[in-house]
Structure formats: C-alpha cells, structure tokens
Coordinates of C-alpha atoms and ligand atoms in Angstrom, one line a residue:
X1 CA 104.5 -9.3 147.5
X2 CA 107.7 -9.6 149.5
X3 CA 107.2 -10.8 153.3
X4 CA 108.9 -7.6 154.2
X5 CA 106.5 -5.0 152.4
X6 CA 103.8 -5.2 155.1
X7 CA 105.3 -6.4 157.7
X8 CA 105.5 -5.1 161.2
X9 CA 109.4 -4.9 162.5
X10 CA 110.3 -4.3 166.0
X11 CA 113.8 -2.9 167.0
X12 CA 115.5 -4.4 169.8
X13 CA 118.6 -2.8 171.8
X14 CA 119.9 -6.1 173.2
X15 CA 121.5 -4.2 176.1
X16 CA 118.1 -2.9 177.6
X17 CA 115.9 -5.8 176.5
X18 CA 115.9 -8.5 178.9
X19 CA 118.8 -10.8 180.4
X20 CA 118.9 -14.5 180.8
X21 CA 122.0 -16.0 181.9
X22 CA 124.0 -12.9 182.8
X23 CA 123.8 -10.7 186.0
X24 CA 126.3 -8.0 184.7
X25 CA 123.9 -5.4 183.8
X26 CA 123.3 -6.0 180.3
X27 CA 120.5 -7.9 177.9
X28 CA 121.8 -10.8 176.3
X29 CA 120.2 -13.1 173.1
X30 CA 119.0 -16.0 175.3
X31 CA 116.9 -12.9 177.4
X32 CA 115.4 -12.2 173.7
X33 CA 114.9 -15.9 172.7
X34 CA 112.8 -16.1 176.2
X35 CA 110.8 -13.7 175.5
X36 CA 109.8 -14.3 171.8
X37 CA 105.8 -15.6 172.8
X38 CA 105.9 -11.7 174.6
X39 CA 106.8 -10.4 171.3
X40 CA 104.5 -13.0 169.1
X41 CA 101.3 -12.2 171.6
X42 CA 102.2 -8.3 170.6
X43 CA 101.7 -9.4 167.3
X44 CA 104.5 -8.0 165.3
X45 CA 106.6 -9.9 162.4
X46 CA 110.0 -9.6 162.6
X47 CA 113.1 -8.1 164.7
X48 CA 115.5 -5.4 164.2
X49 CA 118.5 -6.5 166.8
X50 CA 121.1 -3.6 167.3
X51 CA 124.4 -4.8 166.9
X52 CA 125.2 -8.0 168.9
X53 CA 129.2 -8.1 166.9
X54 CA 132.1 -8.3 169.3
X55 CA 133.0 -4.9 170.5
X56 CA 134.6 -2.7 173.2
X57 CA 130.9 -1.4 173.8
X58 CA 132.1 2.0 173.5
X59 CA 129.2 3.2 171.6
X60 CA 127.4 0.3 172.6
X61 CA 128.3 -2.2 169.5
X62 CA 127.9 0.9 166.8
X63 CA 131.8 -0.1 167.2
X64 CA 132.3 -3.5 165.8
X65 CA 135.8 -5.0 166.2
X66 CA 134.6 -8.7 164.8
X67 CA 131.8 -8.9 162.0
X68 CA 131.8 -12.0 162.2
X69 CA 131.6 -13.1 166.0
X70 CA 128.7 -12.3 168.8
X71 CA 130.3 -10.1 171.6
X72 CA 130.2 -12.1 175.0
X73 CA 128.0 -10.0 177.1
X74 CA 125.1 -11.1 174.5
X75 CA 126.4 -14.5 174.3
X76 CA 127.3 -16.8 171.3
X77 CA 126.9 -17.8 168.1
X78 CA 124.1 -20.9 169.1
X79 CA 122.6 -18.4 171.4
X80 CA 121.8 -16.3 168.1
X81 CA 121.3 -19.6 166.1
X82 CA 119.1 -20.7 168.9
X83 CA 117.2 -16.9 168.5
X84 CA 116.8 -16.9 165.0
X85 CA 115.5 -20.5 164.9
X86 CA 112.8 -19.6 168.1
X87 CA 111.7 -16.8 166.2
X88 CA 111.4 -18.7 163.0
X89 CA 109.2 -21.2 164.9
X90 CA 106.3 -18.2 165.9
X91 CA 107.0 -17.2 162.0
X92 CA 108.9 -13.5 163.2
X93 CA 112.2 -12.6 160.8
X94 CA 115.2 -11.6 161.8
X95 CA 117.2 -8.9 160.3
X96 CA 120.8 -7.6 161.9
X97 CA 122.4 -4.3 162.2
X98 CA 125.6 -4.3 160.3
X99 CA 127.7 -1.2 160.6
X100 CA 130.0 -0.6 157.3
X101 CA 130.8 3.1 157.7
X102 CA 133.6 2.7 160.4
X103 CA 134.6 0.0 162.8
X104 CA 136.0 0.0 166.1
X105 CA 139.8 1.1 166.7
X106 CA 140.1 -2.6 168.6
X107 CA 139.5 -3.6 164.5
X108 CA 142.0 -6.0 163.5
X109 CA 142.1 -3.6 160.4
X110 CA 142.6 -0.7 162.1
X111 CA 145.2 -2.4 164.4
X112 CA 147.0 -3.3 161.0
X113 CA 146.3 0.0 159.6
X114 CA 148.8 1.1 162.9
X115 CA 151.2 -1.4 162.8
X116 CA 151.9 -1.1 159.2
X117 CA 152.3 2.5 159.0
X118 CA 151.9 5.5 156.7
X119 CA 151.5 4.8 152.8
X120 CA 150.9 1.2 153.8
X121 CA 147.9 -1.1 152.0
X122 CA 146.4 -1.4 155.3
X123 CA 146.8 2.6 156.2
X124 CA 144.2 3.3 153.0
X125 CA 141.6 1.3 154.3
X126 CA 140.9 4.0 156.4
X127 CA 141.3 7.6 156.3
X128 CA 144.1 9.2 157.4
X129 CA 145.9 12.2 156.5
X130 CA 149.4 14.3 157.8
X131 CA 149.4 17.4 159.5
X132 CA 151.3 18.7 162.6
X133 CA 148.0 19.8 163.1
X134 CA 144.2 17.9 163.1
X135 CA 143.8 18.1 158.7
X136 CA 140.6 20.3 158.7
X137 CA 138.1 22.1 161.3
X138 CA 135.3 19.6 160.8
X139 CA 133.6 18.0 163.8
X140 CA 132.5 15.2 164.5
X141 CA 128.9 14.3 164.9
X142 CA 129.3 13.3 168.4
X143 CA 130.9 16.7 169.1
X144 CA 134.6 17.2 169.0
X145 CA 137.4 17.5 166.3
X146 CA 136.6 14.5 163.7
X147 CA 140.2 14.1 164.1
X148 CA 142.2 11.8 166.2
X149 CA 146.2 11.7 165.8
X150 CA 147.9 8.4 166.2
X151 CA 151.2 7.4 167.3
X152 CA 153.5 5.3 165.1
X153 CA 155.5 2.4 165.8
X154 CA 158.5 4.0 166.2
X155 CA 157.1 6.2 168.9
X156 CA 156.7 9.3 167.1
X157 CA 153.7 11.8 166.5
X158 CA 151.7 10.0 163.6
X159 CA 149.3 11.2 161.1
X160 CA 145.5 12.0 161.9
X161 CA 142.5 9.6 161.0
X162 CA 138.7 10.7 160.4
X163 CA 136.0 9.6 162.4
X164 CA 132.6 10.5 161.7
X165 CA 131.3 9.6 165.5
X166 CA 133.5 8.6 168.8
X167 CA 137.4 8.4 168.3
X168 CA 137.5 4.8 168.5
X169 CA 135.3 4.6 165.5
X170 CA 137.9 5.5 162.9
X171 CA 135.7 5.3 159.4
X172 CA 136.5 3.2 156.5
X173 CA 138.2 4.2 153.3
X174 CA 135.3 3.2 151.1
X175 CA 137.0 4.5 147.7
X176 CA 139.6 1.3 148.5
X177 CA 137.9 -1.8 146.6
X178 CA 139.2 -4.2 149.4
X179 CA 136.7 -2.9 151.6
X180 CA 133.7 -3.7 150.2
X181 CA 135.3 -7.1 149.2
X182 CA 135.4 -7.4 152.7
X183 CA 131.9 -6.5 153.7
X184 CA 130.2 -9.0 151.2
X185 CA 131.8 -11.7 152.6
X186 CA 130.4 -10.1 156.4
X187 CA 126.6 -10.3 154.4
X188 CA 126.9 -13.6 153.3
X189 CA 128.5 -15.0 156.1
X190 CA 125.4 -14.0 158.1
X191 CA 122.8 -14.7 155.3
X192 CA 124.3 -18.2 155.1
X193 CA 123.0 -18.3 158.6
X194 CA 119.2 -18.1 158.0
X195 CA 119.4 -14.0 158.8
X196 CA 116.2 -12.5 157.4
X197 CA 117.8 -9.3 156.4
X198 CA 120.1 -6.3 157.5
X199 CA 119.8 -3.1 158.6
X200 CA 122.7 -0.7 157.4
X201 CA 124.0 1.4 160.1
X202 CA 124.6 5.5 158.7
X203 CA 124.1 3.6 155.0
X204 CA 124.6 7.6 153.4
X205 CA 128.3 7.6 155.1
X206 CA 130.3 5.8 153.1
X207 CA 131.9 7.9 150.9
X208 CA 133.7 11.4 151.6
X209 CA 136.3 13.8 150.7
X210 CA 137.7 14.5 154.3
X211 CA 140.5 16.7 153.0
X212 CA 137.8 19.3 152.7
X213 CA 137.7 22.2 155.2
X214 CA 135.1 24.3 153.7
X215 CA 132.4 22.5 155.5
X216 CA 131.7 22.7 159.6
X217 CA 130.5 18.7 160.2
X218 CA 131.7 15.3 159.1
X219 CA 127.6 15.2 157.5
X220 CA 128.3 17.8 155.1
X221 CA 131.0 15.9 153.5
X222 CA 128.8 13.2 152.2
X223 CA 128.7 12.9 148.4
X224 CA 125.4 11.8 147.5
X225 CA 125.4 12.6 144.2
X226 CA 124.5 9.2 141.7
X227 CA 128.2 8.7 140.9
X228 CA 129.2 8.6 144.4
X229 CA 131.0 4.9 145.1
X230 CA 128.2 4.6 148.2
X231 CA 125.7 4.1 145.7
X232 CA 127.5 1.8 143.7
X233 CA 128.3 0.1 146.9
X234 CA 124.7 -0.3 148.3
X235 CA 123.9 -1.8 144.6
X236 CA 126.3 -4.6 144.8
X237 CA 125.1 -5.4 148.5
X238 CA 121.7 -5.3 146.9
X239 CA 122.5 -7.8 144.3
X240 CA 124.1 -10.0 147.0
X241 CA 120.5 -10.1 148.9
X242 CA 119.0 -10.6 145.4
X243 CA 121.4 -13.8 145.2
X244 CA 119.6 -16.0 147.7
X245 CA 117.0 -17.5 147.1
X246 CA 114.5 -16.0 150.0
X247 CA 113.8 -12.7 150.1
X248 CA 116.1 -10.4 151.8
X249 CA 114.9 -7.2 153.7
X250 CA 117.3 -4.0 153.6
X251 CA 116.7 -1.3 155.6
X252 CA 119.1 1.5 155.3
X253 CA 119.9 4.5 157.6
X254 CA 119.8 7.5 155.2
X255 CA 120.1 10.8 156.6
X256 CA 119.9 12.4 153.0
X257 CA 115.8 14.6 152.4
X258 CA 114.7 15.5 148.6
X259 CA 116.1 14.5 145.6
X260 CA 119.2 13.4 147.3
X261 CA 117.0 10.7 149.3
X262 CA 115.7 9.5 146.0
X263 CA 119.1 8.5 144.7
X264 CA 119.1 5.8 147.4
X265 CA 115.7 4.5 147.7
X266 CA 115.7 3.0 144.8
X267 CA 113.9 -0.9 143.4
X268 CA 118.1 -1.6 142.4
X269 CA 119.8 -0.2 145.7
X270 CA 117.9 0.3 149.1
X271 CA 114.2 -1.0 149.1
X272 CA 113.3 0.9 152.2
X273 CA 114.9 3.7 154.3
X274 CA 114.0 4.8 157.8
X275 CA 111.5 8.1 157.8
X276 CA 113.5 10.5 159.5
X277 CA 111.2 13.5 158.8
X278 CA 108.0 11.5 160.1
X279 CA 109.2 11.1 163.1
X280 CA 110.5 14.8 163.2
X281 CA 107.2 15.7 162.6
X282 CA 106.4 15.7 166.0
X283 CA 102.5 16.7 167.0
X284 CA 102.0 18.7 164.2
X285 CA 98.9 17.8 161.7
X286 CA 100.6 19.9 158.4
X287 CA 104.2 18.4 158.8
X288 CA 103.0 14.8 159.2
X289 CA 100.9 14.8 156.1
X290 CA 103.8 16.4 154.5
X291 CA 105.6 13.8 155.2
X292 CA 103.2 11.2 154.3
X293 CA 102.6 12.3 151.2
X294 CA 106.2 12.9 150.5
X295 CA 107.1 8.9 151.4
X296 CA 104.1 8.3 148.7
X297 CA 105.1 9.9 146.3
X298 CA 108.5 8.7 146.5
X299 CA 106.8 5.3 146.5
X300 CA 105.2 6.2 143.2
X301 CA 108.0 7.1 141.8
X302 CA 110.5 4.9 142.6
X303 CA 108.3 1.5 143.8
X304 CA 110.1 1.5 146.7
X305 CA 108.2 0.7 150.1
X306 CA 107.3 3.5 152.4
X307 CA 108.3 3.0 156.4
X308 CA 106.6 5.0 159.2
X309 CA 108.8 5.2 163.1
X310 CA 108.4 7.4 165.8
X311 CA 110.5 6.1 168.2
X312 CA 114.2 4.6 168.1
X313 CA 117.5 3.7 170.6
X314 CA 118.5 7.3 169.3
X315 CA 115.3 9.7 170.0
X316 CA 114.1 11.1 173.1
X317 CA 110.6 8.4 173.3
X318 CA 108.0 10.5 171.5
X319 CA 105.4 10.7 174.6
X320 CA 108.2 12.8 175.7
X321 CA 108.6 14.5 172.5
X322 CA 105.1 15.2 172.2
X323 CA 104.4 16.8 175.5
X324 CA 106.2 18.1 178.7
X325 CA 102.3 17.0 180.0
X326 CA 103.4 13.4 180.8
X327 CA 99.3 12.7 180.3
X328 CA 98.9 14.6 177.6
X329 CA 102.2 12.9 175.8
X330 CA 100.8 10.0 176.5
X331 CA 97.4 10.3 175.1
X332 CA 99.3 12.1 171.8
X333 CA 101.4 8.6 171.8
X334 CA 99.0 6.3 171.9
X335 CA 96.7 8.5 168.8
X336 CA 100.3 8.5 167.0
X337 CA 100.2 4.9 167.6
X338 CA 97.0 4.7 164.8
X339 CA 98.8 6.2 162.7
X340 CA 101.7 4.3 162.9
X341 CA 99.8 1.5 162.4
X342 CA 97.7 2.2 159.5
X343 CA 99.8 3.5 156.5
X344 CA 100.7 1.9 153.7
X345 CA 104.7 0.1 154.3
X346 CA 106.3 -1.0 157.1
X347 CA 105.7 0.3 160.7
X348 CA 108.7 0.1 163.0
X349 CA 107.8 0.2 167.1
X350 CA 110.9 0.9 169.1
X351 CA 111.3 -1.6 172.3
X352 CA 108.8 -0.4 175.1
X353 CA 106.9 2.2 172.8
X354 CA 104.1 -0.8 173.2
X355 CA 104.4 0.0 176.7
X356 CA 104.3 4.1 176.5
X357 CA 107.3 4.8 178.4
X358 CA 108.3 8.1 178.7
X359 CA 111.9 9.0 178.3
X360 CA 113.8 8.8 181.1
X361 CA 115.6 12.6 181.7
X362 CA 116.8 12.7 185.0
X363 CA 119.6 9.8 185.0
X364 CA 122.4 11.2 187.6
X365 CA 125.5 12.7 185.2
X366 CA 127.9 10.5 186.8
X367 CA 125.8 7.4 185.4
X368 CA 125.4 8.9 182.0
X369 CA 126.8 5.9 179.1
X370 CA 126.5 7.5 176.0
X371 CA 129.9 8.5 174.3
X372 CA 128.5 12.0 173.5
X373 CA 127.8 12.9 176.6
X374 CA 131.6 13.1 177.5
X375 CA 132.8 14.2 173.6
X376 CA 130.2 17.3 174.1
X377 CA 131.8 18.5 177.2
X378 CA 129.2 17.6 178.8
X379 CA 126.6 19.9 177.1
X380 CA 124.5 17.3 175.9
X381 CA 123.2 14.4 177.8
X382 CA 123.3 12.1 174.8
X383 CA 120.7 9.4 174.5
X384 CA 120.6 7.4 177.3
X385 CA 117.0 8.5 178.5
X386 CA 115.4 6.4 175.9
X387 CA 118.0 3.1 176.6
X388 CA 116.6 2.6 179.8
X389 CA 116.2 -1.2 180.7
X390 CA 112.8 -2.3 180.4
X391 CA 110.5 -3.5 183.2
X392 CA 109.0 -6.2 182.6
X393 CA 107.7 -7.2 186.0
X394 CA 106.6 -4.5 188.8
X395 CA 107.6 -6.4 192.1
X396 CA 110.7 -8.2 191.1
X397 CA 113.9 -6.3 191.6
X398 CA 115.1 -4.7 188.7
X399 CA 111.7 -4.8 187.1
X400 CA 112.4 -8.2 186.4
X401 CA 114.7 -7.2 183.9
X402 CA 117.2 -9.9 184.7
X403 CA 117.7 -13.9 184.9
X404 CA 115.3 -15.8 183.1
X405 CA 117.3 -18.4 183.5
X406 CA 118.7 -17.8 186.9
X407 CA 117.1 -19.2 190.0
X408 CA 114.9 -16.6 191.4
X409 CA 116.6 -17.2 195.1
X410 CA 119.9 -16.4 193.5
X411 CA 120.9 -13.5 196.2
X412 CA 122.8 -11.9 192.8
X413 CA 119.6 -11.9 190.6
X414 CA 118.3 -9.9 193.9
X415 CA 120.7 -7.7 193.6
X416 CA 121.9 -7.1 190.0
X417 CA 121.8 -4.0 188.2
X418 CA 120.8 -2.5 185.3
X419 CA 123.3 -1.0 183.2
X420 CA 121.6 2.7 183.6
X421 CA 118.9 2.9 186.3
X422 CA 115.2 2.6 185.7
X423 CA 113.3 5.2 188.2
X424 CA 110.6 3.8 190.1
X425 CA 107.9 5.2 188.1
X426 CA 109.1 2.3 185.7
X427 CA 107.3 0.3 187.8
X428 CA 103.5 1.4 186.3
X429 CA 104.6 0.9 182.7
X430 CA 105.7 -3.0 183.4
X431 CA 104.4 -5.6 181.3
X432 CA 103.4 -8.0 183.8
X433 CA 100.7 -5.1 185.0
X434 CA 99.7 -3.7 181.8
X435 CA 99.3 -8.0 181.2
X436 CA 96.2 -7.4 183.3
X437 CA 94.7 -4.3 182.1
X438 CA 92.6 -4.0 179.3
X439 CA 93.0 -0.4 178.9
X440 CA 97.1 -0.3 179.0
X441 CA 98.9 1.0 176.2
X442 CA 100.2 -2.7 175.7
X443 CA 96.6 -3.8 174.8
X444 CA 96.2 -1.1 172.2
X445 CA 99.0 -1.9 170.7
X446 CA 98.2 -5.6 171.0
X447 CA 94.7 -5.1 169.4
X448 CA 96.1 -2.9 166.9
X449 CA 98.3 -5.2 165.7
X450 CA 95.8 -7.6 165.4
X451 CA 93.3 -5.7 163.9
X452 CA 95.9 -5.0 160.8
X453 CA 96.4 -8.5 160.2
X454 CA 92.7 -9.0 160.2
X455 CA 92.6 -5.8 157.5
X456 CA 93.5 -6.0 154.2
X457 CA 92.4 -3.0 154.3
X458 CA 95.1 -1.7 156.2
X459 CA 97.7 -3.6 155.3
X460 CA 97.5 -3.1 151.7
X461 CA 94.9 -1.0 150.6
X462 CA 94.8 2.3 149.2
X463 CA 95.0 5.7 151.1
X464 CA 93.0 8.3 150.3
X465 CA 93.0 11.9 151.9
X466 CA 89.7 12.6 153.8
X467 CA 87.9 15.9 153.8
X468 CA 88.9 17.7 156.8
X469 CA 90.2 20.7 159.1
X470 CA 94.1 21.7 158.9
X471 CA 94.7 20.5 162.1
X472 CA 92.6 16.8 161.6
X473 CA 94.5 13.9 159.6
X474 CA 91.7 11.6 158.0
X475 CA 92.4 9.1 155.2
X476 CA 91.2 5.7 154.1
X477 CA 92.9 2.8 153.9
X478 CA 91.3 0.7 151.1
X479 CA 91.2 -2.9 149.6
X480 CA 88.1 -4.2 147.7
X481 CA 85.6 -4.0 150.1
X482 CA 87.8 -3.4 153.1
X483 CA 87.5 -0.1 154.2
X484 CA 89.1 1.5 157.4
X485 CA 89.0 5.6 157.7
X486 CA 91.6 7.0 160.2
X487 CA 90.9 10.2 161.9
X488 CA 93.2 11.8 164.0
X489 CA 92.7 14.6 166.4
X490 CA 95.2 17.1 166.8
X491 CA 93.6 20.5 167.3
X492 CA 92.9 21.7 170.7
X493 CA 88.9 21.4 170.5
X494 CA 86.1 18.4 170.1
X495 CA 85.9 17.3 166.4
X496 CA 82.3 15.6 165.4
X497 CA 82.9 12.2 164.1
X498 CA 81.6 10.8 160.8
X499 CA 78.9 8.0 161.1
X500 CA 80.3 4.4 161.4
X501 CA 81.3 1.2 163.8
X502 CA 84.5 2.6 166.0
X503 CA 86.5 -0.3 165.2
X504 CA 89.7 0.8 167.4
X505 CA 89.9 4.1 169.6
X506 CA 93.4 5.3 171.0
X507 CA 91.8 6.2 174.8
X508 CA 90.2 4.3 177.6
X509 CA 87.0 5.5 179.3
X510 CA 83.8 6.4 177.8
X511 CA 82.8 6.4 174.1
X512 CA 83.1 8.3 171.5
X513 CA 79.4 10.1 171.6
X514 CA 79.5 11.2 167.9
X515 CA 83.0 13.3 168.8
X516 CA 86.8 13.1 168.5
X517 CA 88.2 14.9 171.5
X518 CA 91.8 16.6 171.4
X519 CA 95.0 14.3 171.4
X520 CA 92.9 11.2 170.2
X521 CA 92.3 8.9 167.2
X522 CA 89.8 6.5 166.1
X523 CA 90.2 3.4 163.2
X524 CA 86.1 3.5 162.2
X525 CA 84.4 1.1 159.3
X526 CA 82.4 4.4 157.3
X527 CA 79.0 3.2 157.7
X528 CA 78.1 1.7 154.4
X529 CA 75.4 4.4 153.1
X530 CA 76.8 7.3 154.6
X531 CA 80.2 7.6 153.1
X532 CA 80.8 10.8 152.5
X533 CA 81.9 13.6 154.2
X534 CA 84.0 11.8 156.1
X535 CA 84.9 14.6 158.9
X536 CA 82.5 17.0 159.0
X537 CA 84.2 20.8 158.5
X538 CA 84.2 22.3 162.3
Ligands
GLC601 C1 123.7 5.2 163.9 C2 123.2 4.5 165.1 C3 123.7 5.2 166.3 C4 125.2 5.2 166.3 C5 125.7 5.7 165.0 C6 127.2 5.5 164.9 O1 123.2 6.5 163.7 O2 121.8 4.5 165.0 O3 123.2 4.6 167.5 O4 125.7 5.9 167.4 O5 125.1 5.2 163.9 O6 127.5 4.2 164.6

C-alpha cells in the first residue's frame, strides 16, 4: 500500500495560516514550519500548501508568474526546504499546488506571448484569437467576458486572449507540445526537491476549443472525452511521478461527475480526485450515501483511491453550510467530522475545520480580497468568509496570528494586521483555548485522528452498509477482527442505539443512554454477541 492511500492530508492557505517573520498581513512558510508539532499533535499525515510560486497575488497565487521560485511574502526557497525537511522529521508529507491551466499575465510567457505579437511561437502558447470584438459570448467563471483584448507593440488594438478565471490569468494553449515540455521540467524541478507530491490546480481545464460560441461558460468548453490531449497530458505527468523512486501522491482538481469523472481517475492518470459531490451533499442522509457509494464503486472499478472533504479555501466552512443555527451547524460539523474520518481513502480537513470555525459572512465590502468579488459587479462576495486568518491564541492581538519569530514587545507585532479581519468571536474558536478543553472541537478531532491510527479497522477495512432508517447513515468499517460501526444521526428525532462500547461520540455532555440524538454521531465497537441489527428500525 502506497503512504498516500490512507493517509490523512491537511490543506494549508499559507496566507491565513500563521506568520513568522513578517508583519505585512500575510502567513508565510517559516509561520507553517513553527507550527508543525500543532499539526503533528492533531495527528494528521501530510500537507496540502496552496500555492507559495511568485505571483502578483491577484488571485492569491492561483496566478503563478515563476514555477519555479517562492513568492516573497511566504519567504524563500530554504524557508520551504527548511518546511519540508521539519515536516519530514514528525514523518508528515508534503505535496504542492501546481497550477497548469493558466498562469499569471506577469508570466514571462505571456509577457513574450505580447512582445512577440500575433502568429508568433510565443502567441500559441496561449489562446488568443482576432475580432474587433471579444471572439465569443462565453464568461468567465469568475463572472465577466472570458475575454480580455490586448494591445500590441505598435500601440494598436490587439487580438483577444481566453481566460478561464480573473483577466490576469490568461490560460495556456495546451494543444502546443512546448507547454507541457515546460511543465515536466516545473514537476521535476520540485520533486528533485524532496516534494511528496502535487496537487493539480482545475486538472479537467486544460484542453478547450475557445472559438466556440454555442456554449454560455468557459466550463462547458472542456473536452473530456478519452482523446482529449488533458488526458494524455495528466498520463505523462503521471509517468513522471512513477519515475522516482518514492511514491508520489497526485491529487487532481476535476470538476467533471459520471462517466466523464471516470476517464480521469484512473490507476494510469490521476490516482485520486477531490469529492466535489460529497461535499455538495450538505446535511442530507440520501445524497451522502449517494455519494459514498458512487466514490466506491468507482474505486471498484477503476482501483483508484476514494477521497472524502467537506471543507476547502473555496467553500463557505460547512458549519455554515449546514445550518444558519450557528449551534446546530456546529453540532452537524463535528457528526460530519465521523464521517469524514471513517471512510475508506483519504480524508482532507481544511485549515481550522479542527477548530469548527464558522465562515466568516459579514467582512465590510470595502475589505473584500477575492477577484470575484469585483469581476461579479459586486453580486457575489466571493470566498473570503472561509480565508479568514486563524486564531491561534485568544489574548494576543491578532489572535496571535502573527510573529513567531518576532519579539512579543515589538510595538508592530502589537499592531499588525491580518490581511482580512477576524471578528471577535474568533476569539472562542482559538487553539490556545480549545488547548485546554477537553470537549472543544480540536480534541475531537485530535482523538479522532488518533483513534484511526489505532484502527485498522478504519483505516483499511471494509465498509459495509448497516440496516437502518432513510435519514440514519450506519456502516462498518472492517479488518480481521477490527470492527468499528458508524452511525450517524441526521433525522430530526432520538434514534435507539445498537448495543456496544461508544468508542468516540461527536458531542460533549452526558452519555449516550442507549440513543443517538439529532445532529450527532457515534464510532461504537458492536458488542461481540449482539451483532446484528445494528440500528434498530425507528
Ligand atoms: C482552483 C482553486 C481556486 C482558484 C482557481 C483558479 O479552483 O482552488 O482557488 O481560484 O483554481 O486558479
């Protein structure tokens, strides 16, 4: 079995992480090296770091304009070095975010693309087309034409150039051969590093016929289909991972659902993809085992490893999602958190989901960071809410989000701030009080964590579908003799509870009393005679 199969990833958006050595508002590496024994305590196994490249920040490093170098407000290239070989030290991987579908328009290709000028080599890198006006209707995902006209060198009115997202991220040509030559020498350049593995940024966007107007968003112009070049290009990054000689994890961003989906998850191209539709499920018991069993049977029919997420730097945080109750959220979000944490693959928690923080949704406009915000005339607020710097201490200012490794007395550590502003409710979910309460979300998750490692059980057994209600979830996780049921309350009434030791329990308070109440979950050992039925029909 590949480390990555069972392992526990945690995504980091350096920006809202922690900071060490800076005071401009911002997370740096050296503020995630400082807290790796935080993230080893929690228990999880290796990182996902959102891009750290050099970049204009415009979409906050989704718009790389050097592959190869670490932008400055996260530091240098020891400072990752110096990450990567911490983390190594507490055994935790680290896999990258590399972003192949478009750069930034501060690209030295792109800035070639413009200096050389129409029908140039450089010009079909990317893709551009004439027209007095923008080529087609189609808009772009961040609201917006898709279409952004440059001027040439000489002055005049130029041709146009796609962009899936924000204009400054023009997208790649990926039918021109140069540019994947390109990209395997970004891999390797980090893999010769000691990188773990890479996450691959929109991995279903690579190829598309933009001359199309029949269509109404950049999304529908993806060709999935199993001749499309993107599959041919995610196979020959593939066999570059399958070159070195440590095992190489590749996660890929694929918004593609059905039989489309299958053509990229695949034992010769992607080995895992991020589960959009679980985490669409929401609070809904019918749509998550939909899901579930849709991500095993693709499992069984491609051998590819099922991943499980909830929560990521682009989602409202799901305590939010699942409730405008923020206690009843909550509750659902630490039941979810069972789940999460007890199906077969690779569960990813979202910086400060171990916390339960609620999604921030009343940052003033005129603070609002997110490039949609401004591209959707101002319709929609964008993601920002879920960005929010974390707090990691209650009293300190700024939560403590900032100078590890600046003197306390600093007066401008006492006075830095956060690139978007935490509210003050921020300071109940900090980690230096939930530190001190057995109860907090942070312990569950800590104890959760630990519990899996100590399970084979539910790490790699079996699951099997318990007997139960429409609105329960109940399976077994199985190895050997390593048995863990899962029963999940989502109905809006007492369940009873099967016999057996309550080995976890997502609330705080009294026990269990023989019943499951609403919004709760329970990990129990069945009690070894009394196996069956597992939830009683209510
Ligand atoms: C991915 C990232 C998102 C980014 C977009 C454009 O969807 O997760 O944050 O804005 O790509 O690069």
């Amino acid at each position: 079995m590949k480390w990555w199969q069972d392992a526990v990833f945690y995504q980091i958006y350096p920006r809202s992480f922690g900071a060490a050595k800076t005071l401009d508002g911002t997370g740096d590496l050296t503020g995630i090296t400082c807290r790796l024994d935080y993230l080893s305590d929690l228990g999880i196994d290796a990182l996902w770091i959102c891009p750290v490249f050099q970049s204009p920040q415009v979409d906050h490093g989704y718009d790389v304009s050097d592959y190869r170098a670490i932008d400055p407000i996260f530091g240098s290239l020891r400072d990752l070095d110096d990450l990567v070989a911490q983390a190594h030290l507490r055994g935790i991987k680290v896999v990258l975010d590399v972003v192949p579908s478009h750069t930034s328009n501060q690209h030295e290709w792109f800035e070639n693309a413009i200096n050389h000028g129409p029908g140039s080599a450089a010009r079909h890198r990317y893709l551009f087309l004439d027209g007095t006006e923008p080529p087609t209707d189609v808009q772009s995902s961040f609201g917006g034409s898709a279409w952004t006209r440059v001027t040439e060198a000489d002055g005049s009115a130029g041709q146009w150039y796609f962009h899936m997202h924000d204009a400054h991220q023009p997208d790649l040509n990926w039918a021109e051969p140069s540019v994947l030559e390109d990209f395997e020498g970004i891999y390797a350049f980090w893999l010769d590093r000691g990188i773990d593995g890479f996450r691959i940024d929109v991995a279903d966007h690579l190829t598309k016929d933009v001359s199309r107007n029949d269509v109404a968003t950049g999304k529908e112009l993806l060709e999935h289909g199993s001749k499309s070049r993107t599959h041919e290009v995610l196979r020959s990054l593939r066999t570059l991972a399958d070159s070195y000689p440590r095992d190489i994890a590749l996660v890929g961003e694929v918004g593609a659902e059905g039989p489309e989906l299958e053509l990229y998850v695949r034992p010769d191209e992607l080995p895992m993809v991020f589960n959009f539709p679980f985490m669409h499920a929401g609070w809904n018991a019918e749509r998550l085992r939909q899901t579930i069993n849709d991500a095993l049977r693709l499992r069984e029919l491609t051998g590819v490893t099922p991943t499980w997420v909830t929560d990521s730097h682009d989602e409202p945080r799901s305590p939010s999602r699942y409730s405008s109750d923020r206690r009843r959220g909550a509750r659902r979000a630490r039941a979810m958190a069972l789940v999460l944490l007890s199906l077969p693959g690779v569960p990813f928690i979202y910086q400060g989901q171990e916390l339960g923080l609620p999604n921030v949704d009343d940052i003033p406009e005129e603070l609002l960071q997110d490039p949609i915000w401004e591209r959707s005339g101002h319709t929609n607020r964008g993601r920002d809410g879920c960005r929010v710097p974390l707090p990691w201490s209650g009293n300190a200012p700024a939560f403590g989000f900032f100078g590890a490794q600046v003197r306390p007395s600093s007066p401008r550590r006492r006075t830095a701030k956060p690139w978007l502003p935490q509210p003050p409710w921020f300071a109940d979910y900090a980690v230096s009080a939930q530190l001190e309460n057995d109860d907090s979300n942070l312990a569950l998750f800590a104890r959760l964590l630990a519990l899996r490692r100590e399970h084979v059980g539910l790490r790699r057994g079996t699951l099997t579908w318990l007997e139960s209600t429409n609105e329960v979830l109940a399976f077994e996780r199985q190895c050997d003799s390593d048995v863990i049921s899962v029963i999940v309350n989502l109905s809006d009434h007492d369940v009873p509870l099967p016999p057996g030791e309550i080995v976890a329990r997502s609330w705080s308070g009294p026990d269990a009393d023989g019943k499951l109440a609403p919004d709760s979950a329970v990990w129990i050992r069945p009690a070894a005679l009394d196996r069956s039925p597992a939830v009683a029909k209510t």
